[in-house]
Short mmCIF file of C-alpha atoms and ligand atoms in Angstrom, two decimals:
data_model
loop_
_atom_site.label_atom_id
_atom_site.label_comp_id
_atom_site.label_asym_id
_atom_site.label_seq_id
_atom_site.Cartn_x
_atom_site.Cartn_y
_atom_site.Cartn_z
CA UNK E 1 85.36 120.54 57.15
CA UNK E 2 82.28 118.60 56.77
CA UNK E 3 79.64 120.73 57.26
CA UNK E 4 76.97 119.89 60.01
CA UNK E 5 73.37 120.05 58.94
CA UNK E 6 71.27 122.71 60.57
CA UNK E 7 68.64 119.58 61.65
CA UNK E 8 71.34 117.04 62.54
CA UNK E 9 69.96 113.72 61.39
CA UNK E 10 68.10 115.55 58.89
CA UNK E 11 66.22 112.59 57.29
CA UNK E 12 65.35 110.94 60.35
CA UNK E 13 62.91 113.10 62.74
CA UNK E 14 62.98 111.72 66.07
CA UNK E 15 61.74 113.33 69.38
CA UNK E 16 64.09 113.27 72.31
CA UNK E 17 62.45 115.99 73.85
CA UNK E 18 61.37 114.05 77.10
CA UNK E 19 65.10 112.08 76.89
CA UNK E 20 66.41 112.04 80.81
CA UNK E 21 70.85 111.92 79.37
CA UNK E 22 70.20 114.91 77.10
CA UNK E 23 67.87 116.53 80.09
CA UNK E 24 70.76 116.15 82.49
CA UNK E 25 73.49 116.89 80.22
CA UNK E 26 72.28 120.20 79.21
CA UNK E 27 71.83 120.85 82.81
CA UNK E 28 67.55 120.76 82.74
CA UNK E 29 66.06 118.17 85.32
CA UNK E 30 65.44 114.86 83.68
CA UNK E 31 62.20 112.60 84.51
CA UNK E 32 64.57 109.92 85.80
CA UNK E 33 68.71 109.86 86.60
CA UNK E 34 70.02 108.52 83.48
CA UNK E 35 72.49 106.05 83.20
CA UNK E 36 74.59 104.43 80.33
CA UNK E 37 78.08 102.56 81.36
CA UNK E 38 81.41 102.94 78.81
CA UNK E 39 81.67 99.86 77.47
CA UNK E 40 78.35 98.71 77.75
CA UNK E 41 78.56 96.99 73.94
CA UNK E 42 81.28 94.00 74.35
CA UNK E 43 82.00 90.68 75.88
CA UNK E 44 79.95 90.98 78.98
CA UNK E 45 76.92 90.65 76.95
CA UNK E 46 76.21 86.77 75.48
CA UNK E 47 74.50 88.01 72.46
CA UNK E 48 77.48 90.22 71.06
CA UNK E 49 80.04 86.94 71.80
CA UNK E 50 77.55 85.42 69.85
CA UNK E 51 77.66 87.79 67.10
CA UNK E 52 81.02 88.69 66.68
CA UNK E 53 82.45 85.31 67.54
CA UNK E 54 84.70 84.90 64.32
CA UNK E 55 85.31 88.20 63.57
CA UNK E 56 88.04 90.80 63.46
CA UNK E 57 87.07 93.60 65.86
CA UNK E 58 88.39 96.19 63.68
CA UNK E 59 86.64 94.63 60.39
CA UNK E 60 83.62 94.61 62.65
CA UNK E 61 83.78 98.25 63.29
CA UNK E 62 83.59 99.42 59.37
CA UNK E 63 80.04 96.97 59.21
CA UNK E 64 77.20 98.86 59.32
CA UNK E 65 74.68 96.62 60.17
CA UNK E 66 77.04 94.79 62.78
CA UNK E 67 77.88 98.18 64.80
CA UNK E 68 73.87 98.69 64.70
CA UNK E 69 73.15 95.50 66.05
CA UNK E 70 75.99 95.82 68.36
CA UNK E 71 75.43 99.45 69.34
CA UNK E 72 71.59 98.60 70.07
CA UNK E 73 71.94 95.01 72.01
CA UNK E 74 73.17 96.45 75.75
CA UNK E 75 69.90 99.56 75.20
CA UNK E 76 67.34 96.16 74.43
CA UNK E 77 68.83 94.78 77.51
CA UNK E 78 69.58 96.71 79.63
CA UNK E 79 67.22 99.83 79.47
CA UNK E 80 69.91 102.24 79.39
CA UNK E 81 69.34 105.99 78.64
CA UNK E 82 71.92 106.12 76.05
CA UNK E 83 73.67 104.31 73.28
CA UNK E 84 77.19 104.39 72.35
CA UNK E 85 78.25 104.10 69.05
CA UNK E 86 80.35 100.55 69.01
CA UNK E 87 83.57 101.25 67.57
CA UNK E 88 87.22 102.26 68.92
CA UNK E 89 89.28 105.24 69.06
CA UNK E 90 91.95 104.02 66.45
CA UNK E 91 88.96 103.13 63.88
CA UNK E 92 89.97 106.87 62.08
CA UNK E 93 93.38 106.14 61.71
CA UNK E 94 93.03 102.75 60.48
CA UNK E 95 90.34 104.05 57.89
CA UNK E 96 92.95 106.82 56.73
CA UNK E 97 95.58 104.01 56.48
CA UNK E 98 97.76 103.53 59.06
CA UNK E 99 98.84 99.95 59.46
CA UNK E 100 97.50 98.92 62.76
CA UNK E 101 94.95 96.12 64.32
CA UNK E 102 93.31 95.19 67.78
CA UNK E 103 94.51 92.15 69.23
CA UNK E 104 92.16 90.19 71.15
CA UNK E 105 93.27 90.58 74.74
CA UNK E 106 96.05 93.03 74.02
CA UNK E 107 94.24 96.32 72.37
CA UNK E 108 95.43 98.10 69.57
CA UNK E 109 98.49 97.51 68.28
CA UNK E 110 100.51 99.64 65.35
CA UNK E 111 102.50 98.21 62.71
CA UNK E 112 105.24 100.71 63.20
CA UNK E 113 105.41 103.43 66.23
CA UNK E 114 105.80 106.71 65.05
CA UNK E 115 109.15 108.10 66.12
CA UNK E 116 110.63 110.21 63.98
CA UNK E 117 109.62 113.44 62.40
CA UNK E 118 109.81 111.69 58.68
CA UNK E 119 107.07 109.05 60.48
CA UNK E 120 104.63 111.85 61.85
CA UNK E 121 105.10 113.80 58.33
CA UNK E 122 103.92 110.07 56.61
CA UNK E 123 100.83 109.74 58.62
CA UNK E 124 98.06 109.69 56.05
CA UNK E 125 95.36 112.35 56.59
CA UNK E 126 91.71 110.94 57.04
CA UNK E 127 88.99 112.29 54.51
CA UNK E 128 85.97 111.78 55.72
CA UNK E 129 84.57 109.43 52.98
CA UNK E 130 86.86 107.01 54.49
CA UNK E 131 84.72 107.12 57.38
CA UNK E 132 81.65 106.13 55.36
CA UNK E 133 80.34 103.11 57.05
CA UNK E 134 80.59 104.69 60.46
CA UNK E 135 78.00 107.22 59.02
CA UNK E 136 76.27 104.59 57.64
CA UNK E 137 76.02 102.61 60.65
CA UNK E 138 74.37 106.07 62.42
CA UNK E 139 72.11 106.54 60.27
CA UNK E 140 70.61 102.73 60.75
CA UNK E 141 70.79 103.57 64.44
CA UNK E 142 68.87 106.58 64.48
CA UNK E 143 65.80 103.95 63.29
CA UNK E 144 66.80 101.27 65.14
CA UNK E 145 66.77 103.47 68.74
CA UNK E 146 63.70 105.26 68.57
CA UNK E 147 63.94 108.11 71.59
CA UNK E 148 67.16 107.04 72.88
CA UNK E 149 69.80 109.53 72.70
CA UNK E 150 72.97 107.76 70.45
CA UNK E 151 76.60 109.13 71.71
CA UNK E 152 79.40 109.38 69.48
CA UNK E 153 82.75 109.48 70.16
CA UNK E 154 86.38 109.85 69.67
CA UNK E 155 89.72 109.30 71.22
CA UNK E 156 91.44 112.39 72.26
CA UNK E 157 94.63 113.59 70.90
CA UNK E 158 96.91 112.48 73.83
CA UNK E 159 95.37 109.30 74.32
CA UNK E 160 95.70 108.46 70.28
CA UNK E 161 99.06 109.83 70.34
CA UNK E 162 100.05 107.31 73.33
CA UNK E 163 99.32 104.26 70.69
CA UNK E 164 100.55 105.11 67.93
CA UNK E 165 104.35 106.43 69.50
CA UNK E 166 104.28 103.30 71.85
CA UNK E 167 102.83 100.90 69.18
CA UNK E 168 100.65 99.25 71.55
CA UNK E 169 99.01 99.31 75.16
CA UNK E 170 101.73 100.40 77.46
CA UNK E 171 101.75 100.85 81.04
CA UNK E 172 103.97 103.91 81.74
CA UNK E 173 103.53 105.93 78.92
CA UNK E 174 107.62 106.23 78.77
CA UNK E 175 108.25 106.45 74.80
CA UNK E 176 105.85 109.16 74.29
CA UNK E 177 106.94 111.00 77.45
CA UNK E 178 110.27 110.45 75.79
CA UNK E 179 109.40 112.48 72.43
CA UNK E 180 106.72 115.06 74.72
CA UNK E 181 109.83 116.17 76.59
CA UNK E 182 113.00 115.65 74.43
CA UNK E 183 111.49 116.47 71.01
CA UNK E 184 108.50 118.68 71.68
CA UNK E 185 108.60 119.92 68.03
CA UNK E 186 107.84 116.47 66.35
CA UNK E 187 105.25 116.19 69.61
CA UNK E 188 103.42 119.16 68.29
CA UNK E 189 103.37 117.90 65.00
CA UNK E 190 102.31 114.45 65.56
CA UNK E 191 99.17 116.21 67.81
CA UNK E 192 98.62 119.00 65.01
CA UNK E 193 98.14 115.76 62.98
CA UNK E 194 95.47 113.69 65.09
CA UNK E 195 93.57 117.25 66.33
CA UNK E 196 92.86 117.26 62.45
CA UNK E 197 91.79 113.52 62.12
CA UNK E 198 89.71 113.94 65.51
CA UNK E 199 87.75 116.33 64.43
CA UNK E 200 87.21 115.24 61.03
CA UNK E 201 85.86 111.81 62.62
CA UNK E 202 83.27 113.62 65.10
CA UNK E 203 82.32 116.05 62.57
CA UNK E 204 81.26 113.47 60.26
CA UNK E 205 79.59 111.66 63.13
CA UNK E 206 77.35 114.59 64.26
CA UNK E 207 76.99 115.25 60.37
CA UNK E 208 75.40 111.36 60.21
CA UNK E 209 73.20 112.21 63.31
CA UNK E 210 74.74 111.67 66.79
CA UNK E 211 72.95 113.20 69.95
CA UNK E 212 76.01 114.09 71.83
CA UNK E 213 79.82 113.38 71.74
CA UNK E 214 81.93 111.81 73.99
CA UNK E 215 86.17 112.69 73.80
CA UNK E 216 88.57 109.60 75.44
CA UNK E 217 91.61 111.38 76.94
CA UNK E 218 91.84 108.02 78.76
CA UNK E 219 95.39 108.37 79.71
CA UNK E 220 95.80 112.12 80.28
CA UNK E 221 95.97 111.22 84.13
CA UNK E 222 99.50 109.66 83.76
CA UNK E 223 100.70 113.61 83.08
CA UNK E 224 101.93 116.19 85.38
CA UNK E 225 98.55 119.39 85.57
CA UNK E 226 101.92 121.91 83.96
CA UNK E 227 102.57 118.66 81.37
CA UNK E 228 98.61 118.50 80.70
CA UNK E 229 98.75 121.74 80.14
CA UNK E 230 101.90 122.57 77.90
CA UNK E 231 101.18 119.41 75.39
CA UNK E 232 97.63 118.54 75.07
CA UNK E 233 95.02 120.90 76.54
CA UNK E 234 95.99 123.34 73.58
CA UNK E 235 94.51 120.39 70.89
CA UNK E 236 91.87 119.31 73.34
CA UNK E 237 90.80 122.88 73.73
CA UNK E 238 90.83 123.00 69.46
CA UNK E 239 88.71 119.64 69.26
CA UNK E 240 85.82 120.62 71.12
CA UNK E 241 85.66 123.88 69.75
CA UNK E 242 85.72 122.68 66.36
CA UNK E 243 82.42 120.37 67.49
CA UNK E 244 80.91 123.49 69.37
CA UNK E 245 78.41 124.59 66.25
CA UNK E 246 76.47 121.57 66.52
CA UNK E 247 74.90 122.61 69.53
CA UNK E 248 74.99 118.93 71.63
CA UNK E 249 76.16 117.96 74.91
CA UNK E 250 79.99 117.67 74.54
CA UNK E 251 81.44 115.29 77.44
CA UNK E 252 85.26 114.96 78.16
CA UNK E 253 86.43 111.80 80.44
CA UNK E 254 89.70 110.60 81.95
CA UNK E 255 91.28 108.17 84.32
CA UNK E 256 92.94 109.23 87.41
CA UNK E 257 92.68 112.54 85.89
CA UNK E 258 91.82 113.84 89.48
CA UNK E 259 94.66 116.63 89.25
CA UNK E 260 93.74 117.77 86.18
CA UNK E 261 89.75 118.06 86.54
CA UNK E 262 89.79 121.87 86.94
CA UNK E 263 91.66 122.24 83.40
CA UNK E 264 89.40 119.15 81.65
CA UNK E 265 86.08 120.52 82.66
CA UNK E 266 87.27 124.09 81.10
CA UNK E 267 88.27 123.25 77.49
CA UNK E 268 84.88 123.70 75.88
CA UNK E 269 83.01 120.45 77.61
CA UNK E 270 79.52 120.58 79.05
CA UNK E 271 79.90 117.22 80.69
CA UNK E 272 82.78 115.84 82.68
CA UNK E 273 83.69 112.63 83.43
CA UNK E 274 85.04 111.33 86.80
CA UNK E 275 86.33 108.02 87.43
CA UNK E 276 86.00 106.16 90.41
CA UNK E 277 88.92 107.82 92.57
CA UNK E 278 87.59 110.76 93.89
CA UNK E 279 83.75 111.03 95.26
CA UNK E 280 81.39 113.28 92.66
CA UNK E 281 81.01 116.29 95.59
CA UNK E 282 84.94 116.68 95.67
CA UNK E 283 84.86 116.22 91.77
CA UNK E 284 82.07 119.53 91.59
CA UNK E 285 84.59 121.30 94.39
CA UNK E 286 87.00 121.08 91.66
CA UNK E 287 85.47 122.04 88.48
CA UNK E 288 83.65 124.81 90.03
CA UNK E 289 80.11 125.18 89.87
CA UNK E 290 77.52 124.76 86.34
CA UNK E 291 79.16 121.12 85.15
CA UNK E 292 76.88 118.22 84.85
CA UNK E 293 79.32 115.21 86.35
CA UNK E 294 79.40 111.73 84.87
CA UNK E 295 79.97 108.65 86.64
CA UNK E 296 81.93 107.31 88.96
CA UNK E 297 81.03 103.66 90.59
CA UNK E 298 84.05 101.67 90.67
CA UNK E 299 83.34 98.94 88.05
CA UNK E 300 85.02 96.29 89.58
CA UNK E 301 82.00 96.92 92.14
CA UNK E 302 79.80 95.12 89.89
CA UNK E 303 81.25 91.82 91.32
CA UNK E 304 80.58 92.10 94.67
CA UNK E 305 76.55 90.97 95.84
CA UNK E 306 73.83 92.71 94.34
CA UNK E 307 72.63 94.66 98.17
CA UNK E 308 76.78 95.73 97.86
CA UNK E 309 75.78 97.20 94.27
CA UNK E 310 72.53 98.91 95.05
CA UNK E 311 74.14 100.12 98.75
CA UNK E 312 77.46 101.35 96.36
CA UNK E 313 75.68 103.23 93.82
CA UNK E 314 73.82 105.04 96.60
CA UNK E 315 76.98 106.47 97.57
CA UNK E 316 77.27 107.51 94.40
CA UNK E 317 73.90 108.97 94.02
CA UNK E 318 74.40 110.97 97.68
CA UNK E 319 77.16 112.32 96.55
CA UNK E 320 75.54 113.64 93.32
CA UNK E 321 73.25 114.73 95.45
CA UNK E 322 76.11 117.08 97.80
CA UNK E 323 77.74 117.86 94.34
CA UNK E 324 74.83 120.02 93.29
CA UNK E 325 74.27 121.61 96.31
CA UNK E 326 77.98 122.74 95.40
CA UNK E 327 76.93 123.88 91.86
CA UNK E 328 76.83 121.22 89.71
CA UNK E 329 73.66 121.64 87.35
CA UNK E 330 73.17 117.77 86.25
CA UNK E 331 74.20 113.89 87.32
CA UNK E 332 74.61 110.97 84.44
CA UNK E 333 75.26 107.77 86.23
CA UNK E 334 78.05 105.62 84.82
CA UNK E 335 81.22 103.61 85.96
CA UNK E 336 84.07 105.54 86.45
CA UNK E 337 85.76 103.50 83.70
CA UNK E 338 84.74 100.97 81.21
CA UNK E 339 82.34 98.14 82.05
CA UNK E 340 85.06 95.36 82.57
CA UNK E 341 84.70 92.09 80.09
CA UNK E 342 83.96 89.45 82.39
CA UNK E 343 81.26 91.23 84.25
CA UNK E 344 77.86 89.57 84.76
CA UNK E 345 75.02 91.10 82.06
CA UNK E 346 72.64 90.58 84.92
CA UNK E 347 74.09 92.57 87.57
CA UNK E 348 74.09 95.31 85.42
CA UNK E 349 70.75 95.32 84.61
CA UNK E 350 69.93 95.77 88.32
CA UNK E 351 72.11 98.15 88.77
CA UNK E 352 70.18 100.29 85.83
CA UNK E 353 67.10 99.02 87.75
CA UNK E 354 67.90 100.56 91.28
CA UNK E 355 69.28 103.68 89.58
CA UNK E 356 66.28 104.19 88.14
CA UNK E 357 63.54 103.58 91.25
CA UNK E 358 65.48 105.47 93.14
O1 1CP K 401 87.41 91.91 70.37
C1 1CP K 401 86.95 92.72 71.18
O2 1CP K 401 85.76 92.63 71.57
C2 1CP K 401 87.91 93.77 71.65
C3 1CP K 401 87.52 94.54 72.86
C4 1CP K 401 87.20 95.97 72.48
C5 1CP K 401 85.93 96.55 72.37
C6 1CP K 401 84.59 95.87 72.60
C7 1CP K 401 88.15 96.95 72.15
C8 1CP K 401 89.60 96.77 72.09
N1 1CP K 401 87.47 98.13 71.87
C9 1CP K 401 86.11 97.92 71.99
C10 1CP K 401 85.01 98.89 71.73
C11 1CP K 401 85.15 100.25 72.24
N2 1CP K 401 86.34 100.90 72.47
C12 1CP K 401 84.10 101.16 72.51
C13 1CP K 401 82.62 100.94 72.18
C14 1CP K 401 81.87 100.05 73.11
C15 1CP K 401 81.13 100.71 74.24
O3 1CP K 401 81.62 101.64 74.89
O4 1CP K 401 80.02 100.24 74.54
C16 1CP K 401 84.67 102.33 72.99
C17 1CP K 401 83.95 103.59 73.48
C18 1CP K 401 86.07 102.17 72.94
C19 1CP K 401 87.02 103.24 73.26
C20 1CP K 401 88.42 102.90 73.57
N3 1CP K 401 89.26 102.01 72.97
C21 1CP K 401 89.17 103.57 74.54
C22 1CP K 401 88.64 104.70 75.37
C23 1CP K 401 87.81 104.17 76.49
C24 1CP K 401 88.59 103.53 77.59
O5 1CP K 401 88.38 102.35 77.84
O6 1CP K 401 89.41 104.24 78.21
C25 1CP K 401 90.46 103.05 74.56
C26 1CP K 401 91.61 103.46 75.45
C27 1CP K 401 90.50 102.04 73.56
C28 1CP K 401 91.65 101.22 73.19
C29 1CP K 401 91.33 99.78 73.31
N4 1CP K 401 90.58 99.11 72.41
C30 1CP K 401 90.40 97.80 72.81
C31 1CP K 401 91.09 97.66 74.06
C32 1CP K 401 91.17 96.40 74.85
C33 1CP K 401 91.64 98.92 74.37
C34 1CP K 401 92.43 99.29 75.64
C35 1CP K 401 93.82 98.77 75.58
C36 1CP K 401 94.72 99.42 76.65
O7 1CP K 401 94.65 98.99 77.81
O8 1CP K 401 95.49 100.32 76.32
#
């Protein structure tokens, strides 16, 4: 395993004492709410079409200077409290090898779905060397960002899993369902495989210097809570507690995961993620009391007029406000999903704006 330095981000000293995400996500009171939005690097912004008009997304991701540039552009404009590393959740299996790209429009898509047990025992392994320029790419941010907190992340087990068995985006999950339930034993080996990889990738991010980390289990919400339970929480539970010696604010997010908050806010996560479908007091009724909740505007909100945006995120903000009289120790603002591509850069500015005066 790659071991963590004591200091993490040894050779660059930076204060984020005073830094309102990792105030809130350790559960202390921050000077300000914080807010950062999924997505906030990517085609809603001019500058990054700009930058990355031209290029292969994937190619972009193993260019250090280009994910610094990238990662930094929506914190210049925006004022966010956080940065998210730019990259993707299939960047570690593409560095370890597997034959797979992200098609503009589509998402990622794999050269040849893993089926078969002979497929699963083929997946390469990733070292983390292969991971190099990611590190690389950190340690330029943690110059580049001064006292904002940078958030690394990776895809969960599941949600990696999903792609790689369906070979692409897929809307009902129904090939990996297919091996889940009528060939758990190659499951469990495919998800043995990609806990490994997951953690090696997050290990060698908090290694390079990242303030926090941030697991994807994007599609977990299309399982039953007994199927959540059975085939992923076990490697979910084994990711974060390989990531636990680092000491920094762990956050585990979903969508429609609703059902299964209860179980995701209990494998080992400081900070859990809610998406827009149920309000943040019901989401603290279900975890129980002493999470720190993140999100949950609707981003398609961000289209309507900006008095519908400010009234919206109020909503969101009063229920914060009822979810910690219910227990919960902290609030980071965020959508409940990713910011969506064609939304305006401006609007969400102002919405950083109003969180912030608030
Ligand atoms: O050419 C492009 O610009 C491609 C669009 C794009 C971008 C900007 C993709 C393809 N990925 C990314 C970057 C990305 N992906 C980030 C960093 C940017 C930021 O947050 O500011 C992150 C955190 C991700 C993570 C990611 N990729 C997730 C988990 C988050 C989520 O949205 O649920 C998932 C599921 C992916 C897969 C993926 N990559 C890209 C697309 C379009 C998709 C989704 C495809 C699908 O619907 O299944």
């Amino acid at each position: 395993m790659t071991e963590i330095p004591a200091a993490l981000g040894a050779e660059v000293r930076r204060d984020l004492t005073d830094a309102p995400f990792l105030a809130a996500a350790r559960g202390a009171t921050p000077s300000r709410t914080p807010v950062w939005f999924m997505r906030q690097a990517g085609r809603s912004l001019p500058e990054y079409r700009e930058i990355r008009a031209g290029t292969n997304m994937l190619e972009s991701c193993f260019d250090p200077a280009l994910v610094c540039e990238v990662t930094a552009q929506p914190v210049r404009r925006h004022d966010v409290d956080a940065a998210i590393l730019f990259s993707d959740i299939v960047v570690p299996l593409k560095a370890a090898g597997v034959g797979l790209d992200i098609v503009p429009g589509v998402g990622p898509v794999v050269d040849e779905p893993v089926r078969s047990a002979a497929q699963v025992d083929a997946l390469p392994a990733l070292d983390a060397d292969q991971v190099a320029p990611v590190s690389e790419a950190i340690g330029l941010l943690l110059t580049e960002l001064g006292t904002t907190p940078l958030i690394g992340f990776a895809g969960a087990p599941f949600t990696l899993a999903s792609y790689l068995v369906e070979g692409g985006p897929s809307r009902n999950h129904e090939r990996t369902k297919a091996m889940m339930f009528g060939a758990p034993e190659i499951w469990h080996r495919l998800m043995d495989r990609l806990t490994i990889d997951t953690i090696t990738s997050l290990r060698a991010q908090l290694a390079a210097g990242v303030d926090a980390v941030q697991l994807f289990d994007s599609w977990a919400g299309t399982l039953t809570l007994a199927d959540y339970r059975e085939f992923v929480r076990p490697y979910t539970e084994r990711v974060f507690a390989a990531v636990a010696d680092a000491g920094v604010p762990r956050i585990h997010f979903g969508v429609g995961t609703g059902e299964l908050l209860a179980d995701m806010a209990s494998v080992g996560t400081e900070v859990i993620g809610v998406d827009w479908r149920i309000p943040l007091d019901d989401a603290a009724r279900r975890v129980g009391p002493g999470m720190v909740l993140q999100g949950n505007l609707d981003p398609a909100t961000l289209f309507a007029d900006a008095q519908t945006v400010a009234d919206r995120a109020d909503l969101v903000l009063a229920a914060a406000d009822r979810a910690r009289e219910l227990g919960a120790t902290g609030h980071i603002f965020n959508l409940g999903h990713g910011v969506l591509p064609d939304t305006d850069a401006d609007a969400i500015t102002r919405l950083v704006a109003h969180v912030h005066d608030r």
